[in-house]
Structure formats: structure tokens, C-alpha cells
Coordinates of C-alpha atoms and ligand atoms in Angstrom, one line a residue:
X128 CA -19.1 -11.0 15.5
X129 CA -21.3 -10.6 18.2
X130 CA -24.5 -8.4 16.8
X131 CA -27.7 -8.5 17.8
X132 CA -29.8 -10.4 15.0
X133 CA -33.3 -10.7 14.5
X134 CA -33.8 -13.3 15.8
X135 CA -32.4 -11.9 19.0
X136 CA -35.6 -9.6 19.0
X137 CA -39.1 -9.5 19.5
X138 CA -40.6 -7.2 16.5
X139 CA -44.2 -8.4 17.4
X140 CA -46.5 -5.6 16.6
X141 CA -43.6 -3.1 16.1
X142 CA -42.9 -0.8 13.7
X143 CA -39.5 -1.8 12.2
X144 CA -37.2 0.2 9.2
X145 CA -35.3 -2.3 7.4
X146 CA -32.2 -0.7 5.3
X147 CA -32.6 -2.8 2.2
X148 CA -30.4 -2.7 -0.7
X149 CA -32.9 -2.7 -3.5
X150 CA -29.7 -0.6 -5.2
X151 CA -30.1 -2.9 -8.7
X152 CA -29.4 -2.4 -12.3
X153 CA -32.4 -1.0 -14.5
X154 CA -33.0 -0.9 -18.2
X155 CA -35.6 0.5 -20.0
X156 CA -37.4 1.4 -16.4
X157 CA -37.6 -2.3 -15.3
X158 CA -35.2 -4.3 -13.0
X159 CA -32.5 -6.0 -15.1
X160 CA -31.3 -8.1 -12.2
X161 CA -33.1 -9.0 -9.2
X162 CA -30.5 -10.4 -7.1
X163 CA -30.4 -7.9 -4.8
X164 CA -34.4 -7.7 -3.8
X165 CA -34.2 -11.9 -3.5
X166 CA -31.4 -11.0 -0.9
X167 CA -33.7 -9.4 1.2
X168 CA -36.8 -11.8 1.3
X169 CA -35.2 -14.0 4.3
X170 CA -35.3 -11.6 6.6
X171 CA -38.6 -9.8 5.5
X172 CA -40.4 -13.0 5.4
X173 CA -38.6 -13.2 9.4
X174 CA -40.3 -10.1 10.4
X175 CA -43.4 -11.4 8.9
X176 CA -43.2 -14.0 10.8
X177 CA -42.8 -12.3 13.8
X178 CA -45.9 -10.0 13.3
X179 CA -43.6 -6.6 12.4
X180 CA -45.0 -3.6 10.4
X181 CA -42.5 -3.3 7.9
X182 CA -40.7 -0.3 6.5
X183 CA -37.8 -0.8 3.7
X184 CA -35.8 1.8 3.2
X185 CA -33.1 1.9 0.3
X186 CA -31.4 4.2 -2.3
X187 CA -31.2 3.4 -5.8
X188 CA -28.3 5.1 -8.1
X189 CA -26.7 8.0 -7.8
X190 CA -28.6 11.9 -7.1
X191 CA -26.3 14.6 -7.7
X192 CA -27.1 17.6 -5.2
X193 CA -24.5 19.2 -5.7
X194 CA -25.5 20.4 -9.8
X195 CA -29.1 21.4 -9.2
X196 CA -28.9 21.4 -13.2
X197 CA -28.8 17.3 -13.1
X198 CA -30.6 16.6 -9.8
X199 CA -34.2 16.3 -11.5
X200 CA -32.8 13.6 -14.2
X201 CA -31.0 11.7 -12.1
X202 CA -34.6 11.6 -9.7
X203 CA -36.6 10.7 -12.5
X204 CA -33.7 8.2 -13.6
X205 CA -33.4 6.4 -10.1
X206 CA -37.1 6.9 -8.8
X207 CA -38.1 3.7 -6.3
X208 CA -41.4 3.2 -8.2
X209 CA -38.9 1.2 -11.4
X210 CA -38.2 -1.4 -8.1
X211 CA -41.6 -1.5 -5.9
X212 CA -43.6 -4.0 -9.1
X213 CA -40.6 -6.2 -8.7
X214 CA -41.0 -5.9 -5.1
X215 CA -44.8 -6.5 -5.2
X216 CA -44.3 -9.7 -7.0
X217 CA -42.8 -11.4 -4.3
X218 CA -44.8 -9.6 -1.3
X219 CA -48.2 -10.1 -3.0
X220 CA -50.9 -8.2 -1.5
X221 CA -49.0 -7.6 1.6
X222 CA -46.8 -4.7 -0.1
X223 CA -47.3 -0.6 -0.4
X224 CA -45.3 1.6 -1.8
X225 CA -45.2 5.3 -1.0
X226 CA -43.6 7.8 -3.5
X227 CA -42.2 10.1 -1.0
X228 CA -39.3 9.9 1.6
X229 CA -40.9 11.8 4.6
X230 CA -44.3 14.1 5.0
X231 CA -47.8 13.2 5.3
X232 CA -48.2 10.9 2.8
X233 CA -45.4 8.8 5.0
X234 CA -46.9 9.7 7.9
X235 CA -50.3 7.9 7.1
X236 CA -48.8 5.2 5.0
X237 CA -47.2 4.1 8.3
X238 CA -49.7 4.2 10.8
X239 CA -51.9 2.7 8.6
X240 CA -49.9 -0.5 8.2
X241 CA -50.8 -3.7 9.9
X242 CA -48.6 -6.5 11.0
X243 CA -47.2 -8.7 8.0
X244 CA -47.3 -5.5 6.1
X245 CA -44.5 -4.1 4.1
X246 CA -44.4 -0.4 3.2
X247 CA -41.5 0.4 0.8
X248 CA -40.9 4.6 0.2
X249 CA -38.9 6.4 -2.5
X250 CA -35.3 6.5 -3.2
X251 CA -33.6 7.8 0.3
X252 CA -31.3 9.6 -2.2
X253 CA -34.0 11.7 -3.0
X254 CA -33.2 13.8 0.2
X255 CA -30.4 16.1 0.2
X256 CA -29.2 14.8 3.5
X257 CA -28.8 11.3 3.3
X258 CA -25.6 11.0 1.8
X259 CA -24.3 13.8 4.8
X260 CA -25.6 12.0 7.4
X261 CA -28.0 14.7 8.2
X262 CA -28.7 14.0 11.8
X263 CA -32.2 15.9 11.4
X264 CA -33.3 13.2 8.2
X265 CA -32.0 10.2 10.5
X266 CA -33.8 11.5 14.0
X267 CA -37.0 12.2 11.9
X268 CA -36.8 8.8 10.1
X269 CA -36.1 7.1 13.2
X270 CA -38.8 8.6 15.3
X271 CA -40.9 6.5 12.6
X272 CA -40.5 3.4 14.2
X273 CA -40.0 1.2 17.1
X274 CA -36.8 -0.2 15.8
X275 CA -34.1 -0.9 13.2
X276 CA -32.9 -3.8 11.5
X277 CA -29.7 -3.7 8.7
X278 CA -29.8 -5.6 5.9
X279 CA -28.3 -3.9 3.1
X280 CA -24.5 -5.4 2.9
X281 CA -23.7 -3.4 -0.5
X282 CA -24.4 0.1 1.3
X283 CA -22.8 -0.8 4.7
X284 CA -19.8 0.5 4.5
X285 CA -21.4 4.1 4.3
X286 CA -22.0 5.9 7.3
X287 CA -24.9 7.6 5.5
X288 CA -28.6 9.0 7.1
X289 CA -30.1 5.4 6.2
X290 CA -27.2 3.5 7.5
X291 CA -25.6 4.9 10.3
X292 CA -27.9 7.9 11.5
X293 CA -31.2 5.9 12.1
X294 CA -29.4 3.1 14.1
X295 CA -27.4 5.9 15.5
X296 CA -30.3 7.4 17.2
X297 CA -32.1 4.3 17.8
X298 CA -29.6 3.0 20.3
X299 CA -29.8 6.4 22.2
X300 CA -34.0 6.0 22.2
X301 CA -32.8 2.4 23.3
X302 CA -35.1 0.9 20.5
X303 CA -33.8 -2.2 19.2
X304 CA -31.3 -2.5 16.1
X305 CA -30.2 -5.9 14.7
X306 CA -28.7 -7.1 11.6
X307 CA -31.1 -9.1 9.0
X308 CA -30.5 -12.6 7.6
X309 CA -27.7 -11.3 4.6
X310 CA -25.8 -9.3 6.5
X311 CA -25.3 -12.5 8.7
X312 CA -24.4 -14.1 6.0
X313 CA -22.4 -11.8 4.2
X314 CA -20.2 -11.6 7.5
X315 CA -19.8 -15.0 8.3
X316 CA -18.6 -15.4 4.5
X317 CA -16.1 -12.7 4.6
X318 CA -14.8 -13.1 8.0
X319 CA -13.2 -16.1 6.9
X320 CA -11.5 -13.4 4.5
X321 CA -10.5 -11.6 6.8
X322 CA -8.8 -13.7 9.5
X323 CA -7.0 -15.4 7.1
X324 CA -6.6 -18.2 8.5
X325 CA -6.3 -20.9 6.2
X326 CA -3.7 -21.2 3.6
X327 CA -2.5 -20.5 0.9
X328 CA -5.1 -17.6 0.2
X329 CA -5.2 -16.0 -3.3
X330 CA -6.6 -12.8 -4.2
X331 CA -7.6 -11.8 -7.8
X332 CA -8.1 -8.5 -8.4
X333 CA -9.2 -6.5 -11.5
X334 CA -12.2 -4.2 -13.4
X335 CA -12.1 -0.6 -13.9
X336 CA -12.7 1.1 -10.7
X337 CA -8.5 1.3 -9.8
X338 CA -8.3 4.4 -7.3
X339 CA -11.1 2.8 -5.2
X340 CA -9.7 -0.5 -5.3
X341 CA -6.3 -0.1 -5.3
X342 CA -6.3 0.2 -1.4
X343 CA -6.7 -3.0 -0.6
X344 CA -3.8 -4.2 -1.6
X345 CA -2.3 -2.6 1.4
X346 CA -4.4 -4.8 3.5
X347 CA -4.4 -8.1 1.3
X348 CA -0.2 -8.3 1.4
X349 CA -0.6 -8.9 4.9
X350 CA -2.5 -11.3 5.1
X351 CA -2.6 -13.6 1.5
X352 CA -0.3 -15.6 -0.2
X353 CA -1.0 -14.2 -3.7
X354 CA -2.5 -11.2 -5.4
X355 CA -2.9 -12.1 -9.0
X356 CA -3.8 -8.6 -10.7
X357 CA -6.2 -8.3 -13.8
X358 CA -8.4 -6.1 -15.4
X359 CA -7.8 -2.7 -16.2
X360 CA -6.1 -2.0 -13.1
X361 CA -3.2 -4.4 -14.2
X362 CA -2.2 -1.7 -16.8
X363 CA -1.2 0.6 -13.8
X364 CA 0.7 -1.6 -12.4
X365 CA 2.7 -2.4 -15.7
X366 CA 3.2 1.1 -16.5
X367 CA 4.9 1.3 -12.9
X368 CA 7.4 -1.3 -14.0
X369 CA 8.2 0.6 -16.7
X370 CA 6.5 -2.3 -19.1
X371 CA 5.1 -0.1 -22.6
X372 CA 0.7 -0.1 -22.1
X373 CA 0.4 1.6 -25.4
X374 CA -3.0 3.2 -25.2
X375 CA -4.0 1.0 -22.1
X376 CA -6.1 2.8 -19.4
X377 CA -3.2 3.8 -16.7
X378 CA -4.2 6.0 -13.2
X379 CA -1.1 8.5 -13.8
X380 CA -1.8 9.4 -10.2
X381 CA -1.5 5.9 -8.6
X382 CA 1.7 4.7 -9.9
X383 CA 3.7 5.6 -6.9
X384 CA 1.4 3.7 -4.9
X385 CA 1.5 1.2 -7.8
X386 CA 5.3 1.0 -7.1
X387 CA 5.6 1.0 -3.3
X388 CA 2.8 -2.0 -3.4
X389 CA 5.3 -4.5 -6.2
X390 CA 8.3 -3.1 -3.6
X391 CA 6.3 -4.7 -0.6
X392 CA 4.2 -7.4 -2.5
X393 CA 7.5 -8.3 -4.7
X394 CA 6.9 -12.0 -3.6
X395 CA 3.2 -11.8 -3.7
X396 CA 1.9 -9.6 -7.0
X397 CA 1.5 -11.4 -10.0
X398 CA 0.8 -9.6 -13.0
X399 CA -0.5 -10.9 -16.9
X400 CA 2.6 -11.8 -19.1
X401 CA 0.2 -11.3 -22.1
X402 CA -3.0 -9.6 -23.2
X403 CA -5.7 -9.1 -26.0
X404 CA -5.3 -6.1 -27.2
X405 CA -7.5 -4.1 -30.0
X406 CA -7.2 -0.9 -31.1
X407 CA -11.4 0.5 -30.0
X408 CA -13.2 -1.9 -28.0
X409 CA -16.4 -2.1 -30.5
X410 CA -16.8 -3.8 -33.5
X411 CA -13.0 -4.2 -33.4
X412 CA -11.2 -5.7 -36.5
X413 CA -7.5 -6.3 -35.5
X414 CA -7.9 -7.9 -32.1
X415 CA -5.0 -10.0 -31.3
X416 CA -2.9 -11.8 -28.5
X417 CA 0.1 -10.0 -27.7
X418 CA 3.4 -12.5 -27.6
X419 CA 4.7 -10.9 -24.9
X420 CA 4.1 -8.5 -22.1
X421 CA 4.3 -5.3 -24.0
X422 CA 1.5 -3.3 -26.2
X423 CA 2.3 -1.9 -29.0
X424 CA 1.5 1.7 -29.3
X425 CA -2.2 3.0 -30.5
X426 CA -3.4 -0.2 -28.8
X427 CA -5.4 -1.0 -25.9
X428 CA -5.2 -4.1 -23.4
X429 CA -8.8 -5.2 -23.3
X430 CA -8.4 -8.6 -21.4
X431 CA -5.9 -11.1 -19.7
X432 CA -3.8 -13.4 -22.9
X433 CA -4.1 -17.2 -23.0
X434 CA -0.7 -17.9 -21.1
X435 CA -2.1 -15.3 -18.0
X436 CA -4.6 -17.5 -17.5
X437 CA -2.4 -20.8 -17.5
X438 CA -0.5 -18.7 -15.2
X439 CA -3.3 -17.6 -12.9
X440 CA -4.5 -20.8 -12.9
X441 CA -1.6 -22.2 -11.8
X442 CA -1.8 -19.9 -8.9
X443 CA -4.7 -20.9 -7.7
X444 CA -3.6 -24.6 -7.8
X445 CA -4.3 -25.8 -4.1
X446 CA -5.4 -22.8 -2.6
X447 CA -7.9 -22.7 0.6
X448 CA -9.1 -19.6 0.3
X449 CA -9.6 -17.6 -3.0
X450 CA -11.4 -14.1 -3.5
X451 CA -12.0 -12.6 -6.2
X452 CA -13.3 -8.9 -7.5
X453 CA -13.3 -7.8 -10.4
X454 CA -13.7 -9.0 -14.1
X455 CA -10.1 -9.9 -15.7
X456 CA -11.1 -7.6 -18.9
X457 CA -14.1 -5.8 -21.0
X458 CA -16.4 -9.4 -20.4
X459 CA -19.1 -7.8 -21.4
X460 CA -17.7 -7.9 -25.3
X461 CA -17.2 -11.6 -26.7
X462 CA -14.0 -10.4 -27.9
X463 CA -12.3 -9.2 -24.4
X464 CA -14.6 -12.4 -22.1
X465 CA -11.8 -15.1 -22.1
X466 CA -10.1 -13.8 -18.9
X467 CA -13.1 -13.6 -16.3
X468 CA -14.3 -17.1 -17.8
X469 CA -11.1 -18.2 -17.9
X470 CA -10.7 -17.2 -13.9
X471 CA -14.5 -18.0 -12.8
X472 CA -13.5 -21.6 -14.1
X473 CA -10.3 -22.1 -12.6
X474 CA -11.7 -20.8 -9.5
X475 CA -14.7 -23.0 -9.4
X476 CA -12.6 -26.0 -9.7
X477 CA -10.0 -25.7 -7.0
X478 CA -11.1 -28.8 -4.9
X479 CA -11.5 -28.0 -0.9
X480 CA -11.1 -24.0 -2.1
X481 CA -13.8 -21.6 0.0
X482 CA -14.1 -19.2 -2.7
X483 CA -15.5 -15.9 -2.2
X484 CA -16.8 -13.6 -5.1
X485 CA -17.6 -9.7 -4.6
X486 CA -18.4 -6.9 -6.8
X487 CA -21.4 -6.1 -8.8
X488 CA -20.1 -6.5 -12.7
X489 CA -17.8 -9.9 -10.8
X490 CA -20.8 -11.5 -9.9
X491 CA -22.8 -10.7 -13.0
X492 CA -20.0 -12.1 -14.8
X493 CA -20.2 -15.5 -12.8
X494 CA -23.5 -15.6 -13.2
X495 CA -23.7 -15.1 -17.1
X496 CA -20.9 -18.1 -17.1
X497 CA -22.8 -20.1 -15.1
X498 CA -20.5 -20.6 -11.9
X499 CA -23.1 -19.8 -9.7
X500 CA -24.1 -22.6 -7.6
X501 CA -20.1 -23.3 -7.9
X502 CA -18.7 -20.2 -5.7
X503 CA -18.8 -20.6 -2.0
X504 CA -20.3 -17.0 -1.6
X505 CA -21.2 -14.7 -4.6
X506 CA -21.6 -11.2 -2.4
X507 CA -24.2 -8.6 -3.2
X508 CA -21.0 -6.3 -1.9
X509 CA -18.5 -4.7 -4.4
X510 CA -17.2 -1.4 -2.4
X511 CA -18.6 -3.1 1.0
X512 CA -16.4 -6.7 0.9
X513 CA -13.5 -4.6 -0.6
X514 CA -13.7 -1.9 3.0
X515 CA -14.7 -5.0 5.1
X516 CA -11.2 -6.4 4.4
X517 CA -9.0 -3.2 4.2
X518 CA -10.6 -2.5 7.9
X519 CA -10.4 -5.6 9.3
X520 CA -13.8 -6.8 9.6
X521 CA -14.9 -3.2 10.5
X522 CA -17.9 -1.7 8.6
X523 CA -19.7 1.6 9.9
X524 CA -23.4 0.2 9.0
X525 CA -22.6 -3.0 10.5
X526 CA -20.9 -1.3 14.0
X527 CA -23.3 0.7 14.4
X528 CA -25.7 -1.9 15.8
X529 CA -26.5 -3.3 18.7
X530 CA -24.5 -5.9 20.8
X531 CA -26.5 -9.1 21.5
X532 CA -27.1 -8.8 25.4
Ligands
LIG97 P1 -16.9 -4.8 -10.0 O1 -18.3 -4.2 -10.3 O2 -16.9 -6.3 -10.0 O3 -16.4 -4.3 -8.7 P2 -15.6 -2.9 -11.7 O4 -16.9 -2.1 -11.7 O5 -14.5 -2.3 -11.0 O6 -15.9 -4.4 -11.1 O7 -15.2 -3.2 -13.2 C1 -16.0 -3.8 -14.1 C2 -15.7 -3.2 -15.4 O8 -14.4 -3.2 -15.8 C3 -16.4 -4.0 -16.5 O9 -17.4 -3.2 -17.1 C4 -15.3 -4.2 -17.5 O10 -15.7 -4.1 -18.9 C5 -14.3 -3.2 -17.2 N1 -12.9 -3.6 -17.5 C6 -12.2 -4.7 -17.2 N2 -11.0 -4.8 -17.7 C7 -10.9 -3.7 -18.5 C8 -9.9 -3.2 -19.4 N3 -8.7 -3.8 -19.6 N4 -10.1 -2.0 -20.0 C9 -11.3 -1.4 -19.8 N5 -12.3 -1.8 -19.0 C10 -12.1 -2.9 -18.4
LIG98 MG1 -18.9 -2.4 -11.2

């Protein structure tokens, strides 16, 4: 990749917008992982260095527009002011927050900033245009500053008013854009992903999200060895082969695809051979290993069985490249945790294996079984290492950017 990075550009003095992704999990209005915000400190701390007057920009949840009858509770739900003490406590004094997306308040906040200063503002999904790419929001947040730096991984495969519209009219202004510290990172990590280069390469996939994910596979047959298949998304896959999923979840409307995919991948695909199945997911009282790949009806596949996870394991045996998104069943329940545990283990001890971990519940999950420090690359990408590899290495936020000279 050839970007211009930050270090590529002289921010002395300048005002610069940084697309963070301060995009993390809250409970009981207080940041329940700060992941995320660490991410960002590198290059903040850069720009600091450099002298820049600094303004982070980042959404946080979801704002549905669309139902003015849930737009004010999802505001007050995802409202940046939760984020900015978190924020604060690793800025110090140098950090302001502003309330507002644009208007006077913005206005002032900005010129009053001095160099080493970091200015964060409210939720850019606040505005109604951010999510369209309003070109209007991205020409008047743009003619904020003197330049443009992206750091925000998880969001760059949107080519939203914060991610692609700013840069955007940057480049025609010919203000500098570069990517921060994590996106560097990030891309150097999943490159190797990408090119698919070394071999064999294993790719586990799971969790709940199946019609976003399912995609990929496309992509991955080309260019891995394996797909070992998990999670609830394994269920769809069964179903296609016919296999009985009792009460399992199955996307009715992805089972052709599900077909065409163990037709092309019929080499490639593994799929569990056994499950632990219950008939609710809480508080359950008849939670059981199945003996073979069927469910019985008015039960529900919760997680991977003990033989899957020999047999995943055995997959993984020798492998150079393994990456992984998401958890192998409901982790989150002591009942249902065996599978990702079982996997994150596995995974962390193939010898010589660059191992590559994306998706927001997946890296939880290796965190709260603490493989951590044992994963090559934990990404703060779900959706944006998933798109990075279904387009070859492409992502909008990420394009959008400058060339180095
Ligand atoms: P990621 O955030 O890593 O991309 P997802 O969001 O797609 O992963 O999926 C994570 C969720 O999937 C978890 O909350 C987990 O409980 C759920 N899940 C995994 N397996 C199953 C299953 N068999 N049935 C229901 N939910 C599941
Ligand atoms: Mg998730």
C-alpha cells in the first residue's frame, strides 16, 4: 500500500480532523471496553508531537433517521459525552469536548484550540447526512481544517460524510490526507490476508451476523486452504445439506448461496459433526452434546460439540496463516463457551502460524480467554477486515486518501 501517512506530513500548526473510532461498547453510560480509544492514542500522541490542533471526529452506535419516533433515544443512547471522560483520562488537560457536530459552538471551539490540543465533538451520527454522504456535511466539516488524517479501521469500509466525503474534498482543496498509526497497522496485518501467500491458510468463520458474512466466502475459496464454519452461521449451511437443525437459527434466504458455496468449496468447507444443543439459551436445564450431526427437533445448536473441536483443531495443525471471525457459539453463556475457547486455544498454539483475529464479540472473546498477547493481530475491524478481504485489499475510507508523493 502506498498511502500517505503521518509521518509523510508536516501538521505543524495545522488544524487536522482525525476520523477516530471511539465506536465502543457502553453500559450503564460508561465505556465497557476501551480498546478502541487506546487504538487511537499513537497517532494522536504523533500529531502532538508534531504541534497539530486536533479534531476527532467519530460516531458511536446506531441513529435511526429514518423513524423520527426513535431518533431522540437512540441520541440520548449513543451521545459522545458517555466516551469524552474516557478520552480525557488519557489526554489530561490537553482535551475539550464540544457537544455539537457543527454551528457556533464548533466554530469557536476550533479556533480557539492551540497546538497539542485535542477537541473531540459529538456523535457524527447525530447529523442526518453522515451516513448519505451528504456532500454539504463533508464540504462544511472539511472547510474546518487544514487537513485530514484516517484512523478509524472499524468504520473504513463506509464511504460515509466522516470517511469518505471530508478526505474527498480535501484532496480537491489539495489539503493533506494521510492514514494514522492503526490504520497502518491494521493494513499491514491484513494484507498478509489478503495476498495469500503463505500456506496452508485457514479461515474460521462463525457468530450471528450470517447475511453480512456469508459473502466472504466467495472471496476466501479462492484464496485459502480451509474454511472451517462455526457459530450460528454453521446451522445454514447444514440445513443446505439437508442435515435436520431442529430449532437452530437458519437464514431461509441464504441457503442457495449456502449451497452453491459447499458445490465450489466441496474440498475446502468444513462444517461441526456435533453440537451442544439446549432447548432456551438461559438458565437452560437439559443442555447436552449431540452424538451426531443432527438436532433433534425443539432444540437449538448453541455451540460447536467436543469432537468439532478435535476436528477444527486438527485443521489448523501446521497452518501459516489462520483468520478467524466470529465466536464458534453463544460464548457469552458458560454453557455454549467451549467452542470459541476451544478455537482461541488451538489457534494460539499453532507454532510459526500468523494468526489474525477480527470482529468485535471475536476479539472480546479472546480477550476474556486470555489469548491476547498470543494472536498475531487482534483487529479493532469486524465488518471492515471481513470487506478488506472480499475486495481485495480495497477499502473506500482507506482509498480515499492520498498517495505518498
Ligand atoms: P463478531 O462481532 O465477532 O463479528 P458476530 O457479531 O457476528 O461476531 O456474532 C457474535 C454473536 O454470535 C455472539 O453474541 C454469540 O452469542 C452469537 N452466536 C454464536 N453462535 C451462536 C449460535 N449458535 N446461536 C445463536 N447465537 C450465536
Ligand atoms: Mg458482533
Amino acid at each position: 500500500m502506498n498511502k500517505q501517512t503521518i509521518k509523510d506530513v508536516n501538521f505543524s500548526g495545522k488544524t487536522v480532523i482525525v476520523r477516530v473510532d471511539f465506536n465502543v461498547p457502553l453500559s450503564g453510560g460508561q465505556v465497557s471496553d476501551d480498546n478502541r480509544i487506546v487504538a487511537a492514542l499513537p497517532t494522536i500522541k504523533e500529531l502532538q508531537t508534531q504541534g497539530a490542533k486536533i479534531v476527532l471526529l467519530s460516531h458511536l452506535g446506531k441513529v435511526n433517521h429514518k423513524d423520527p419516533a426513535k431518533t431522540p433515544s437512540d441520541m440520548k443512547k449513543n451521545d459522545m459525552a458517555f466516551v469524552a471522560p474516557t478520552v480525557k483520562k488519557y489526554l489530561k488537560g490537553d482535551f475539550v469536548y464540544c457537544p455539537f457536530t457543527q454551528g457556533a459552538e464548533v466554530e469557536k471551539a476550533i479556533k480557539g484550540l492551540k497546538p497539542q490540543q485535542v477537541l473531540l465533538l459529538q456523535n457524527t451520527r447525530y447529523e442526518v447526512g453522515e451516513e448519505k454522504n451528504d456532500p454539504k456535511l463533508a464540504a462544511y466539516w472539511a472547510n474546518l481544517a487544514d487537513g485530514f488524517v484516517m484512523d478509524a479501521f472499524g468504520s473504513a469500509h463506509r464511504a460515509h460524510a466522516s470517511t469518505y466525503g471530508i478526505p474527498e474534498v480535501m484532496n480537491k482543496a489539495k489539503k493533506p490526507t494521510a492514514i494514522g498509526f492503526l490504520v497502518e497497522k491494521e493494513v499491514a496485518a491484513l494484507s498478509r490476508c489478503v495476498e495469500a501467500k503463505e500456506h496452508p491458510y485457514v479461515a474460521i468463520l462463525g457468530g450471528v451476523k450470517v447475511s453480512d458474512k456469508i459473502k466472504v466466502i466467495d472471496s476466501l475459496l479462492k484464496k485459502v486452504d480451509k474454511i472451517l464454519i462455526g457459530g450460528a452461521m454453521a446451522y445454514t449451511f447444514l440445513a443446505a445439506k439437508g442435515i435436520n437443525v431442529g430449532n437452530s437459527l437458519v437464514e431461509k434466504d441464504q441457503l442457495d448461496y449456502a449451497k452453491k458455496c459447499l458445490k465450489d468449496g466441496v474440498d475446502k468447507i468444513v462444517l461441526p459433526i456435533d453440537h451442544v444443543i439446549a432447548a432456551t439459551m438461559d438458565n437452560p436445564t437439559d443442555v447436552r452434546n449431540t452424538l451426531s450431526v443432527n438436532i433433534t427437533d425443539g432444540f437449538i445448536g448453541f455451540d460447536i460439540g467436543a469432537r468439532t473441536i478435535e476436528l477444527f483443531k486438527n485443521a489448523m495443525k501446521g497452518a501459516k496463516i489462520i483468520f478467524w471471525n466470529g465466536p464458534m457459539g453463544v460464548f457469552e453463556n458458560e454453557w455454549f463457551n467451549k467452542g470459541t475457547k476451544g478455537v482461541c486455544e488451538a489457534m494460539a498454539n499453532v507454532k510459526g502460524a500468523f494468526t489474525v483475529v477480527g470482529g468485535g464479540d471475536s476479539a472480546s472473546a479472546v480477550a476474556m480467554f486470555g489469548f491476547k498477547d498470543k494472536i498475531s493481530h487482534v483487529s479493532t475491524g469486524g465488518g471492515a477486515s471481513l470487506e478488506m478481504i472480499e475486495n481485495d485489499g480495497h477499502l473506500p475510507g482507506i482509498d480515499i486518501v492520498a498517495d505518498k508523493k
